[in-house]
Structures are given as structure tokens and as C-alpha cells.
XYZ file of C-alpha atoms in Angstrom:
586
model
C 0.005 -0.008 0.039
C 1.375 3.361 -0.991
C 1.867 6.327 1.421
C -0.929 8.268 -0.279
C -3.342 5.398 0.209
C -2.253 4.721 3.745
C -2.773 8.394 4.539
C -6.271 8.395 2.938
C -7.206 5.325 4.873
C -6.171 6.771 8.214
C -8.035 9.993 7.340
C -11.180 8.172 6.297
C -11.190 6.089 9.624
C -11.295 9.304 11.642
C -8.773 11.462 13.542
C -6.034 9.872 15.293
C -4.122 12.024 17.786
C -1.153 9.873 17.664
C -0.432 10.508 14.076
C 1.156 13.856 12.539
C -1.824 14.447 10.268
C -2.875 17.644 8.636
C -5.448 19.382 10.710
C -7.538 20.212 7.683
C -7.622 16.431 7.040
C -8.911 15.777 10.461
C -11.619 18.396 10.020
C -12.525 16.933 6.669
C -13.206 13.503 8.231
C -14.892 14.741 11.219
C -18.649 14.300 11.981
C -19.101 11.681 9.153
C -20.951 9.636 12.035
C -22.740 10.580 15.206
C -21.425 7.437 16.836
C -19.752 8.359 20.179
C -15.933 7.926 20.197
C -14.975 5.917 23.127
C -12.316 7.369 25.411
C -9.230 5.582 26.475
C -9.252 3.818 29.785
C -9.341 6.400 32.444
C -7.081 6.311 35.467
C -9.381 4.438 37.690
C -7.865 5.294 41.163
C -8.305 9.098 40.454
C -11.855 8.932 38.991
C -13.861 9.992 42.118
C -17.515 9.661 42.613
C -18.461 11.841 39.748
C -15.877 10.307 37.511
C -17.299 6.896 38.345
C -20.850 7.944 37.535
C -19.638 9.387 34.192
C -17.712 6.241 33.427
C -20.612 3.904 34.280
C -22.972 6.195 32.100
C -20.556 5.956 29.208
C -20.389 2.231 29.457
C -24.136 1.794 29.756
C -24.883 4.027 26.680
C -22.181 2.424 24.535
C -23.187 0.283 21.613
C -21.264 -2.710 23.032
C -23.263 -2.765 26.317
C -26.540 -2.293 24.310
C -25.751 -5.272 22.236
C -24.843 -7.299 25.389
C -28.098 -6.323 27.046
C -30.164 -7.194 23.938
C -28.378 -10.547 23.817
C -29.119 -11.222 27.601
C -32.826 -10.162 27.042
C -33.008 -12.816 24.287
C -31.338 -15.559 26.420
C -33.542 -14.691 29.331
C -36.710 -15.170 27.296
C -35.799 -18.747 26.579
C -36.847 -20.167 29.998
C -40.199 -18.395 29.547
C -40.787 -20.467 26.463
C -39.531 -23.797 27.823
C -40.758 -23.689 31.435
C -44.458 -23.476 32.316
C -45.432 -19.963 33.531
C -47.634 -19.379 36.537
C -49.602 -16.445 34.815
C -50.424 -18.565 31.766
C -50.520 -22.186 32.724
C -50.893 -22.440 36.653
C -52.149 -26.141 36.320
C -48.862 -27.033 34.295
C -46.773 -25.346 36.938
C -48.446 -27.298 39.726
C -47.812 -30.607 37.814
C -44.295 -29.464 37.273
C -43.790 -28.978 40.959
C -45.175 -32.283 41.841
C -43.078 -34.103 39.078
C -39.728 -32.283 39.794
C -39.403 -31.825 43.650
C -35.689 -31.032 43.299
C -35.816 -28.436 40.432
C -39.028 -26.700 41.448
C -37.601 -24.953 44.568
C -34.617 -23.791 42.469
C -36.801 -22.528 39.730
C -38.881 -20.620 42.387
C -35.780 -18.889 43.749
C -34.569 -17.908 40.263
C -38.144 -16.637 39.258
C -38.281 -19.048 36.318
C -42.026 -19.748 36.785
C -42.659 -16.126 36.189
C -39.739 -15.010 33.951
C -41.313 -11.916 32.403
C -42.232 -10.349 35.675
C -39.083 -11.401 37.585
C -36.611 -8.856 39.051
C -33.710 -9.903 36.872
C -35.661 -9.881 33.580
C -37.135 -6.422 34.558
C -33.616 -5.191 35.407
C -32.241 -6.157 31.921
C -35.368 -4.789 30.234
C -34.930 -1.276 32.136
C -31.228 -1.099 31.552
C -31.675 -1.723 27.823
C -34.258 0.873 27.630
C -32.143 3.494 29.458
C -29.171 2.573 27.255
C -31.056 3.121 24.128
C -32.396 6.458 25.267
C -28.935 7.593 26.540
C -27.416 6.738 23.146
C -30.118 8.295 21.043
C -30.518 11.720 22.581
C -26.964 13.012 22.172
C -26.635 11.472 18.695
C -29.844 13.112 17.675
C -28.669 16.608 18.912
C -25.359 16.094 17.153
C -26.935 15.137 13.981
C -29.312 18.085 14.142
C -26.237 20.242 14.453
C -24.770 18.642 11.361
C -27.774 19.366 9.399
C -27.706 22.944 10.453
C -24.037 23.200 9.579
C -22.023 23.027 6.383
C -19.557 20.474 5.167
C -16.124 21.343 6.267
C -13.756 23.025 3.751
C -11.322 21.029 1.577
C -8.269 19.720 3.157
C -4.914 21.171 1.929
C -3.837 17.778 0.492
C -6.732 16.488 -1.548
C -4.632 13.960 -3.249
C -4.470 12.057 0.124
C -8.185 11.285 -0.142
C -9.315 7.785 -1.071
C -10.629 8.899 -4.447
C -8.907 11.740 -6.362
C -8.746 13.309 -9.807
C -7.128 16.264 -11.233
C -6.907 18.136 -14.769
C -6.149 21.500 -16.172
C -8.749 23.735 -17.872
C -8.956 27.081 -19.596
C -12.100 27.924 -17.599
C -11.580 30.428 -14.709
C -11.814 29.091 -11.106
C -15.099 31.029 -10.598
C -16.685 29.232 -13.649
C -15.500 25.886 -12.414
C -16.836 26.417 -8.874
C -20.099 27.661 -10.270
C -20.421 24.596 -12.410
C -19.500 22.276 -9.665
C -22.119 23.789 -7.405
C -24.686 23.335 -9.977
C -23.688 19.840 -10.693
C -23.414 18.704 -7.069
C -26.829 20.304 -6.116
C -28.493 18.644 -9.151
C -27.077 15.229 -7.732
C -28.812 15.912 -4.393
C -25.571 16.900 -2.586
C -25.673 19.594 0.115
C -22.954 21.872 -1.650
C -21.559 25.188 -0.395
C -18.613 27.270 -1.607
C -15.979 28.334 0.763
C -14.631 31.608 -0.205
C -11.634 31.438 2.093
C -9.835 28.839 -0.069
C -11.956 28.965 -3.229
C -13.209 25.437 -2.854
C -16.617 23.766 -3.112
C -17.595 21.283 -0.382
C -20.582 18.838 -0.663
C -21.933 16.057 1.373
C -24.526 13.320 0.841
C -25.878 10.343 2.559
C -27.561 11.891 5.609
C -30.299 9.136 5.488
C -27.729 6.733 6.661
C -27.749 8.420 10.173
C -31.477 8.985 9.830
C -31.822 5.215 9.401
C -29.525 4.443 12.313
C -31.334 6.783 14.584
C -34.735 5.389 13.313
C -33.567 1.856 14.147
C -32.818 2.857 17.702
C -36.048 4.766 18.226
C -37.840 1.925 16.744
C -36.348 -0.534 19.361
C -37.528 1.936 22.091
C -41.072 1.948 20.732
C -40.918 -1.810 20.465
C -39.950 -2.134 24.167
C -42.524 0.223 25.250
C -45.258 -1.588 23.237
C -44.300 -4.934 24.621
C -44.206 -3.703 28.096
C -47.547 -1.982 27.762
C -48.992 -4.932 26.065
C -47.930 -7.298 28.798
C -49.156 -5.085 31.527
C -52.646 -4.320 30.047
C -53.383 -7.398 27.840
C -55.951 -10.107 28.532
C -56.772 -13.422 26.751
C -58.938 -16.424 27.444
C -60.648 -19.458 25.764
C -64.195 -20.448 25.501
C -65.850 -23.583 24.147
C -69.272 -22.733 22.539
C -71.852 -25.277 21.301
C -74.041 -24.366 18.350
C -76.836 -22.385 19.585
C -75.204 -21.155 22.814
C -73.509 -17.798 23.311
C -70.833 -16.053 25.110
C -70.736 -12.697 26.974
C -67.535 -11.035 27.779
C -67.454 -11.449 31.494
C -64.880 -13.176 33.594
C -67.262 -16.019 34.709
C -68.000 -16.940 31.095
C -64.284 -17.961 30.322
C -63.026 -21.447 30.547
C -59.527 -20.110 31.040
C -58.325 -16.584 31.535
C -55.054 -14.719 31.874
C -54.381 -10.969 32.095
C -51.557 -8.476 32.653
C -50.733 -7.270 36.162
C -52.225 -3.868 35.603
C -55.444 -5.130 33.930
C -58.672 -4.895 35.907
C -60.996 -7.642 34.883
C -63.902 -5.967 36.813
C -63.795 -2.671 34.811
C -61.576 -3.245 31.759
C -63.446 -6.074 30.009
C -65.320 -4.408 27.032
C -69.044 -5.325 26.911
C -69.742 -7.424 23.902
C -71.294 -10.896 23.200
C -71.800 -13.444 20.387
C -73.828 -16.565 19.649
C -72.433 -19.549 17.564
C -75.091 -19.989 14.886
C -73.335 -22.766 12.958
C -70.035 -24.362 12.610
C -69.266 -25.684 9.048
C -66.558 -28.269 8.365
C -65.968 -30.290 5.210
C -63.248 -32.697 4.714
C -61.209 -34.263 1.773
C -62.664 -37.794 1.224
C -60.079 -39.313 -1.177
C -56.443 -39.403 -1.948
C -53.357 -38.813 0.222
C -54.997 -35.969 1.927
C -58.056 -37.859 3.123
C -59.522 -36.320 6.209
C -57.879 -32.876 5.717
C -60.196 -30.008 6.332
C -61.411 -28.062 3.435
C -63.864 -25.788 5.027
C -63.447 -24.788 8.620
C -65.577 -21.776 9.713
C -67.952 -20.547 12.429
C -70.823 -18.222 11.704
C -71.619 -16.008 14.770
C -74.080 -13.152 15.488
C -72.480 -10.589 17.704
C -73.214 -7.351 19.325
C -70.923 -4.605 20.595
C -71.899 -2.826 23.784
C -74.842 -3.457 26.037
C -77.410 -2.301 23.441
C -75.342 -2.778 20.235
C -77.102 -3.781 17.068
C -76.731 -7.489 16.246
C -74.436 -8.320 13.228
C -73.305 -11.566 11.503
C -69.809 -12.617 10.813
C -68.055 -15.831 9.588
C -64.870 -16.497 11.563
C -62.172 -18.523 9.693
C -58.548 -19.684 10.659
C -56.403 -16.506 10.675
C -59.465 -14.419 9.923
C -60.666 -13.387 13.471
C -63.602 -11.192 14.500
C -62.312 -7.780 15.629
C -64.463 -5.956 18.126
C -62.819 -2.667 19.178
C -59.339 -4.123 19.302
C -60.385 -7.432 20.860
C -59.972 -10.280 18.356
C -61.859 -13.512 18.604
C -59.938 -16.344 16.850
C -61.464 -19.722 15.821
C -59.177 -22.414 17.374
C -60.741 -25.836 17.420
C -63.781 -27.879 16.729
C -65.489 -31.054 17.896
C -68.867 -32.674 18.599
C -71.283 -32.360 21.514
C -73.482 -35.470 22.006
C -77.120 -35.124 23.247
C -77.862 -37.525 26.110
C -81.049 -37.984 28.310
C -80.655 -39.565 31.801
C -83.762 -40.946 33.536
C -84.081 -42.426 36.952
C -85.757 -45.750 37.941
C -89.199 -44.188 37.664
C -88.525 -42.906 34.215
C -88.189 -39.297 35.253
C -85.773 -37.213 33.159
C -83.044 -35.959 35.572
C -80.555 -34.755 32.864
C -81.130 -33.484 29.295
C -77.863 -31.882 28.083
C -75.438 -31.535 25.230
C -72.039 -32.793 26.485
C -68.959 -31.613 24.485
C -66.357 -34.265 23.663
C -62.741 -33.423 23.371
C -60.899 -34.617 20.302
C -57.950 -36.971 20.651
C -56.767 -37.109 17.097
C -57.177 -35.652 13.713
C -60.362 -37.877 12.979
C -61.985 -36.465 16.070
C -61.873 -39.673 18.199
C -63.251 -37.968 21.339
C -63.402 -38.426 25.022
C -65.637 -36.789 27.576
C -67.550 -37.209 30.982
C -71.304 -37.134 31.536
C -72.096 -35.908 35.131
C -75.506 -35.921 36.757
C -75.031 -34.055 39.874
C -78.670 -33.257 41.067
C -82.113 -34.774 40.936
C -81.314 -38.488 40.672
C -82.550 -41.099 42.949
C -81.744 -44.806 42.725
C -84.181 -47.535 42.793
C -84.557 -47.334 46.575
C -85.192 -43.537 46.421
C -81.680 -42.684 47.747
C -80.031 -39.475 46.328
C -76.910 -40.269 44.333
C -74.800 -38.851 41.634
C -74.008 -40.487 38.307
C -70.985 -40.357 36.180
C -70.455 -41.826 32.753
C -66.992 -42.080 30.967
C -67.808 -41.505 27.434
C -65.992 -42.191 24.095
C -67.303 -40.855 20.833
C -66.353 -41.424 17.242
C -68.073 -39.710 14.319
C -67.189 -42.552 11.881
C -67.067 -45.998 13.546
C -65.108 -48.815 11.751
C -67.701 -51.443 12.559
C -68.094 -54.106 15.181
C -65.153 -56.482 15.276
C -63.117 -54.146 13.012
C -61.083 -52.389 15.652
C -61.344 -50.383 18.816
C -63.152 -46.928 19.373
C -61.007 -44.980 16.868
C -62.698 -42.826 14.367
C -62.001 -43.423 10.596
C -63.141 -40.041 9.408
C -63.837 -36.684 10.954
C -67.351 -36.260 9.621
C -70.574 -37.663 11.067
C -70.800 -40.729 8.867
C -71.268 -43.480 11.474
C -71.434 -41.994 15.022
C -71.219 -44.313 17.950
C -71.011 -43.449 21.689
C -69.330 -45.921 24.155
C -70.212 -45.546 27.842
C -69.519 -47.129 31.251
C -71.414 -46.002 34.276
C -70.603 -45.334 38.001
C -72.566 -44.002 40.911
C -71.707 -42.381 44.203
C -70.204 -38.975 44.937
C -68.636 -37.038 42.069
C -66.804 -34.702 44.552
C -68.222 -31.604 43.045
C -69.618 -30.474 46.411
C -66.207 -30.198 48.040
C -65.626 -26.669 46.680
C -62.429 -27.653 44.862
C -61.951 -26.879 41.095
C -62.610 -30.125 38.881
C -62.059 -30.854 35.229
C -65.481 -30.856 33.632
C -64.269 -33.341 30.917
C -62.914 -35.993 33.438
C -64.486 -37.995 36.367
C -63.107 -38.147 39.830
C -63.822 -41.760 40.679
C -62.391 -41.691 44.142
C -65.811 -41.937 45.874
C -67.550 -43.588 42.846
C -68.569 -47.478 42.337
C -68.935 -48.846 38.880
C -72.140 -50.640 37.877
C -71.833 -54.322 37.158
C -73.752 -56.376 34.452
C -75.369 -59.685 35.111
C -71.915 -61.506 34.715
C -70.178 -59.297 37.295
C -68.172 -57.422 34.737
C -68.011 -53.578 34.330
C -71.262 -52.368 32.689
C -70.505 -50.741 29.267
C -72.164 -50.433 25.993
C -71.827 -49.011 22.425
C -74.817 -46.900 21.379
C -75.966 -45.688 18.061
C -78.091 -42.594 17.921
C -81.489 -43.316 19.482
C -80.275 -46.336 21.515
C -80.537 -46.641 25.377
C -78.302 -48.287 27.911
C -80.230 -49.400 30.997
C -78.613 -49.316 34.399
C -78.915 -52.673 36.466
C -81.319 -53.065 39.310
C -83.986 -50.760 37.807
C -81.616 -47.656 38.537
C -82.501 -45.871 35.379
C -81.222 -45.353 31.871
C -79.182 -43.185 29.541
C -80.164 -42.443 25.963
C -77.846 -41.453 23.147
C -80.139 -39.054 21.198
C -80.044 -38.401 17.497
C -79.466 -34.790 17.713
C -75.719 -34.194 17.585
C -74.345 -30.703 17.556
C -70.871 -29.279 16.730
C -68.996 -26.969 19.015
C -66.119 -24.443 18.389
C -63.356 -23.149 20.745
C -62.589 -19.453 20.559
C -59.605 -17.574 21.834
C -60.506 -14.011 22.889
C -57.364 -11.791 23.005
C -56.729 -8.134 23.502
C -53.225 -6.869 23.251
C -53.065 -3.054 23.061
C -49.448 -2.749 22.144
C -49.412 -5.075 19.077
C -49.982 -2.212 16.511
C -47.217 -0.166 17.921
C -44.903 -3.115 18.117
C -45.532 -4.090 14.367
C -44.916 -0.432 13.371
C -41.742 -0.386 15.438
C -40.616 -3.600 13.844
C -41.192 -2.230 10.347
C -39.489 1.043 11.151
C -36.586 -0.920 12.769
C -36.133 -2.964 9.484
C -36.329 0.145 7.251
C -33.847 1.990 9.450
C -31.381 -1.002 9.695
C -31.577 -1.293 5.782
C -30.826 2.525 5.371
C -27.960 2.467 7.798
C -26.417 -0.460 6.003
C -26.916 0.391 2.294
C -26.492 4.211 2.360
C -22.999 5.468 2.574
C -22.227 8.949 4.106
C -19.605 10.690 1.811
C -18.117 14.044 0.997
C -16.873 15.597 -2.187
C -14.485 18.642 -2.703
C -13.696 20.563 -5.684
C -10.881 23.081 -5.709
C -10.078 25.298 -8.810
C -6.983 27.427 -8.589
C -4.981 29.414 -11.163
C -1.643 27.883 -11.941
C 1.594 29.781 -12.585
C 0.988 29.638 -16.350
C -2.474 31.145 -15.984
C -4.168 27.720 -16.568
C -6.843 26.588 -13.951
C -5.804 23.453 -12.083
C -9.044 21.557 -10.990
C -8.848 18.906 -8.158
C -11.762 16.631 -7.065
C -11.627 14.280 -4.121
C -14.093 12.187 -2.264
C -14.154 10.703 1.290
C -16.611 8.094 2.764
C -17.210 6.950 6.196
C -16.041 3.484 5.127
C -14.111 2.090 2.322
C -16.331 1.327 -0.717
C -15.755 0.877 -4.447
C -18.869 2.984 -5.085
C -17.172 6.188 -3.927
C -14.497 6.219 -6.586
C -17.102 5.249 -9.173
C -19.353 8.135 -8.044
C -16.505 10.561 -8.149
C -15.418 9.367 -11.586
C -19.025 10.034 -12.782
C -18.935 13.526 -11.243
C -15.485 14.225 -12.801
C -16.831 13.166 -16.246
C -19.820 15.521 -15.886
C -17.759 18.507 -14.522
C -15.155 17.864 -17.253
C -17.722 18.243 -19.862
C -18.414 21.779 -18.535
C -14.673 22.576 -17.921
C -12.770 20.462 -20.477
C -9.087 19.888 -20.223
C -6.787 22.516 -21.688
C -4.670 21.246 -24.658
C -1.167 20.318 -23.884
C 1.472 22.415 -25.740
C 5.074 21.673 -26.243
C 7.464 24.477 -26.681
C 8.800 24.859 -30.247
C 6.395 22.244 -31.633
C 3.806 23.093 -34.294
C 0.206 23.399 -32.860
C -1.876 20.512 -34.061
C -4.937 21.293 -35.989
C -7.190 19.378 -33.626
C -6.480 18.085 -30.095
C -8.328 15.229 -28.449
C -8.358 15.109 -24.581
C -9.433 12.236 -22.278
C -11.569 12.566 -19.116
C -9.433 12.185 -16.116
C -10.148 9.138 -14.085
C -10.763 9.114 -10.446
C -7.887 7.361 -8.565
C -8.906 4.084 -7.045
C -12.009 3.709 -9.400
C -12.371 0.415 -11.317
C -11.444 0.644 -15.108
């Protein structure tokens, strides 16, 4: 590498107080970026209290620490995805504690069951927030100052710049400078003439720093949006059978989670909806047999206490939006209609029982509970429980177990076994409505002493032994759908911040901040010497190419003067070449 190239490289990289550089070159390379320049390691023993505070602030607002904090935040979010969280899945947390008696106390001390509200995660979050703000504010003011100022004057030695060209012309220096100003401003450079040294200085690529600042501001917006969304969000799930409805109150939810600052008594918006019909069709042939082709729920909803009813069809990834609350269609299954009678033939239960799918063909399982009104053959009050398995398409007797062959209602069969006693629902403890607690239950036996069980087609009845009643599988089978009701107020801002961050990052990566100088001076022989040079924030082949293009256009307005040799006859016609920018590709 030549001395000229080495000097240009050092100048482009910024001022270096340890080298004997021309001060004009240091000024020319200054403020090409608003990135703070890190000081050398200070003398730690002599810092003092104020010095330590300043040192800590400089470290916190440095790009290195911001990247470390961002990396720590990403690593800290991993346990929140792998370990069940108490705010979202309290039952899974309880099961984890029972299964892992050694790890659970450690996780409790580390706050791994509530990662996003733990002290250490909040500390990382706040430090990153402060770091970004402390980095953006001074850089913004510095950038505003650069926009209000002018590009620095040309350095004394333009030939030391990374891209350089020179030629001689018969145009006057004023004509060259005027043409250069017009050319550079036409190419969207901020160009100014410096009367002190007769040069023209121009700068371009401010959008690079705009993109850099936009990226950092977008990160802050995203952090605020995520924090706000986590604090004020709510989401829950609800299973609704065709013909039934849902009102947005806490007691209506099957499961519900909310942010720490959300008040479920006052902040739930008033709306309701009714599931009119669920429609599901499936592929019947080929390798995709059983795949859903139509999967949609038609609902009638109203917004507010006295809102006008409206109809809407909810599909997968096409939710119903009611004032920012989105209602998603999640799942589907069947609800069997059963009628239970006591020994005297009195109907004690007439209900639709949702069955939970176990596979893609909607092989389903559930529990039928009769809690009140039943008396056995002797008149004693009891409770009944039936374990139930349902298949919409049965393979046929002797052709396998209770596994459905197709998700549509082609050959529905309900399998039951019956138990009596105490269901445990009166103990005041929460209980899964789709499972039986058989701790205090006794199974019914058939005449041979075996467990009483039966497979029923629609319309068939299973009689309980000893005249204790019966259960009928009615022909009316309905479908149900599960809905997720979610409200996250920061999603829109988070999405906007993510888009702005990507756009800002693209601008900071692909736009180059660069400066161009033009100096025209009159030589000893009266011929004007034109010099053009360019300097960028980083080395790039585009800078010499761009300077070469500018040189060609300015050369057209101030062409090279013909070379004359003393004593030689003057040629009738002279051809001159456009000077190439040094460092440009041929």
C-alpha cells in the first residue's frame, strides 16, 4: 500500500491524535458519523464519585453494552418459552412442581415460573431501555447540528483522499466552482462554496444516520409496546356449542389470563356473540383424506350493552375484531345429546355434552355428570358419572377399537360405562369438567359381574342394572367450536416499530455517508488546475465510481486544456481524455 493510500485510509477512519496528520484532513473526516468515540481507559484510582458515575454512564450508553443487554434479554426469554409460567398455565406449573421436587424450589428462587415479571428480567429490560435512550438523545442533537451546519472546507492535500482526480482547464476558477455547485446540487448533494480557499464542499448520505437513529427509536417503541401490552393485555378461551352464546365477563371464560395492571372488573369491554353454526368439510379421497377443506364458524355478535346485532363468519387466521379485541377460531368437535332418567322414568338430565378430540379424525373423550335430581331404585339420592368415548365414523363391530375413521358424522357411535356415588363436586375444589373423579364412585356391574359398558348408536339406550334408570344417546348431535378471545393493546405499535426498525437498519447498512470537494486554482501559467476528491465513512468501491461520474460531468463543462510543447507546431485538432478518479475500477 502506498503512502498516499495509507494516509487516505487513516483520514477516512477518523482523527487519530497519535499521528502527525494535517489538521485540515482531520476536520474533513470529522462528523461523518454521530457514533460516540470511546475514550481511552481512564485512570481508575483518580476517578472520584463523579468520575465513576460518568464512566458508568458512558459504558451503559455504549453500543457494546446495548448489544450485550439485547443478547441477555433474548437469552432470558428462553426459560419463559420452555418452562410453564404461572400467569399462563398455573395447572402445568403445579404438575411440574409435583413431578420435579428438586428443580421446582430452585426455579422458584430464580423466578423461572414467572420470567417476564421477575426482578432480573425487569432489570435487563430497564437497563436496555435506558441504554438506548442515553445513546439516542446525544446522537440526535449532534445530527441536528450537522444538518444545520455546512460540510467542512477542503483539506490542503486533496491527493491524500481515497478517491482523487485532477486536470487543467482554460475555464476560470469561478466558472469551475459555479459549474461544480450546480452539478453537485443537481445530484442532491448539500453543496457550499468556501470563499476562504476557493473550494466547493458537498456532502450526501444523511439518510444513513437517519436510518440509524430510526432503528434505535424503533427499538424503544417496540420495548414500550411490549411492556404496555404485557401489563394491560388479557386473553382467554371459551368452548361454545352451536346455539349457545358467550358474554365477555370473567365468569364466562373456561380459562383466563391478564396483565398485572389489567382490571377484569372494569376493563373488559362489553360484547357478546352466539355460535349460529359451525361448518366443516373434509377431503374424502387421496393422500389428504380427512384434511379440512372448510373450517368456519358463523356467529351473531353485538358490541356494547345495546349494540345492534351483526353476523360474521370467523375462519382460521381471519378473526372477528371488536374494538381491538380479536376472537380467533381455534378448534372444533362434537357435542352429544344424552338424556338420563331415574328408575321411575323421570328425566333428571337432558344436556349436550362436549367431547374433546384425541386425534385428527376427532376420536373424542368426555364425561357425563348427573349431579342433582337423581335417585336410585330405593329412592336414595346419588350422583351418576359416565365415562364416554365418541367416534363420528365407527369402523364397525369387530373391526377395531373406538377410533374414528373419518372426522365427519358418517357413522357416529357413543361408548359408555357407568358409575354411581359422589362426584366430588360439592367439596368446593376446582374440577375438570371433561374428566370423572372416581375416588368416591362405584362402577355398575352387568349380570356376569363385569363392568357395565355399551356402544350406542343414535337413538339407542343403555339401562342401568337393578332398575336404577337409563341413559339415551339421542340423534341430535351438535358441533362446537373453541374461541380464543385476546386483547393486546401494544401489538399495533410493536408491528410499526418492527417495520421501522427493518427500514432504518436497511438504510444504515446500504446508504453511505460521503463528502466531495472541488478546488479550482489558477496555476503559474494562467491555466486553472481543478482537483476533485471524495471521502466516505467506510471504504467502498462506489465512492471512486461516483467521483469518476462527477468528474466526467464536470469535465464536460470545464474540459481539459490542450497540452502544448514549446517549439512544436500546434496541431490542427486536439483530443483530450476525461481524467479518471484514482482508485476507481476501470
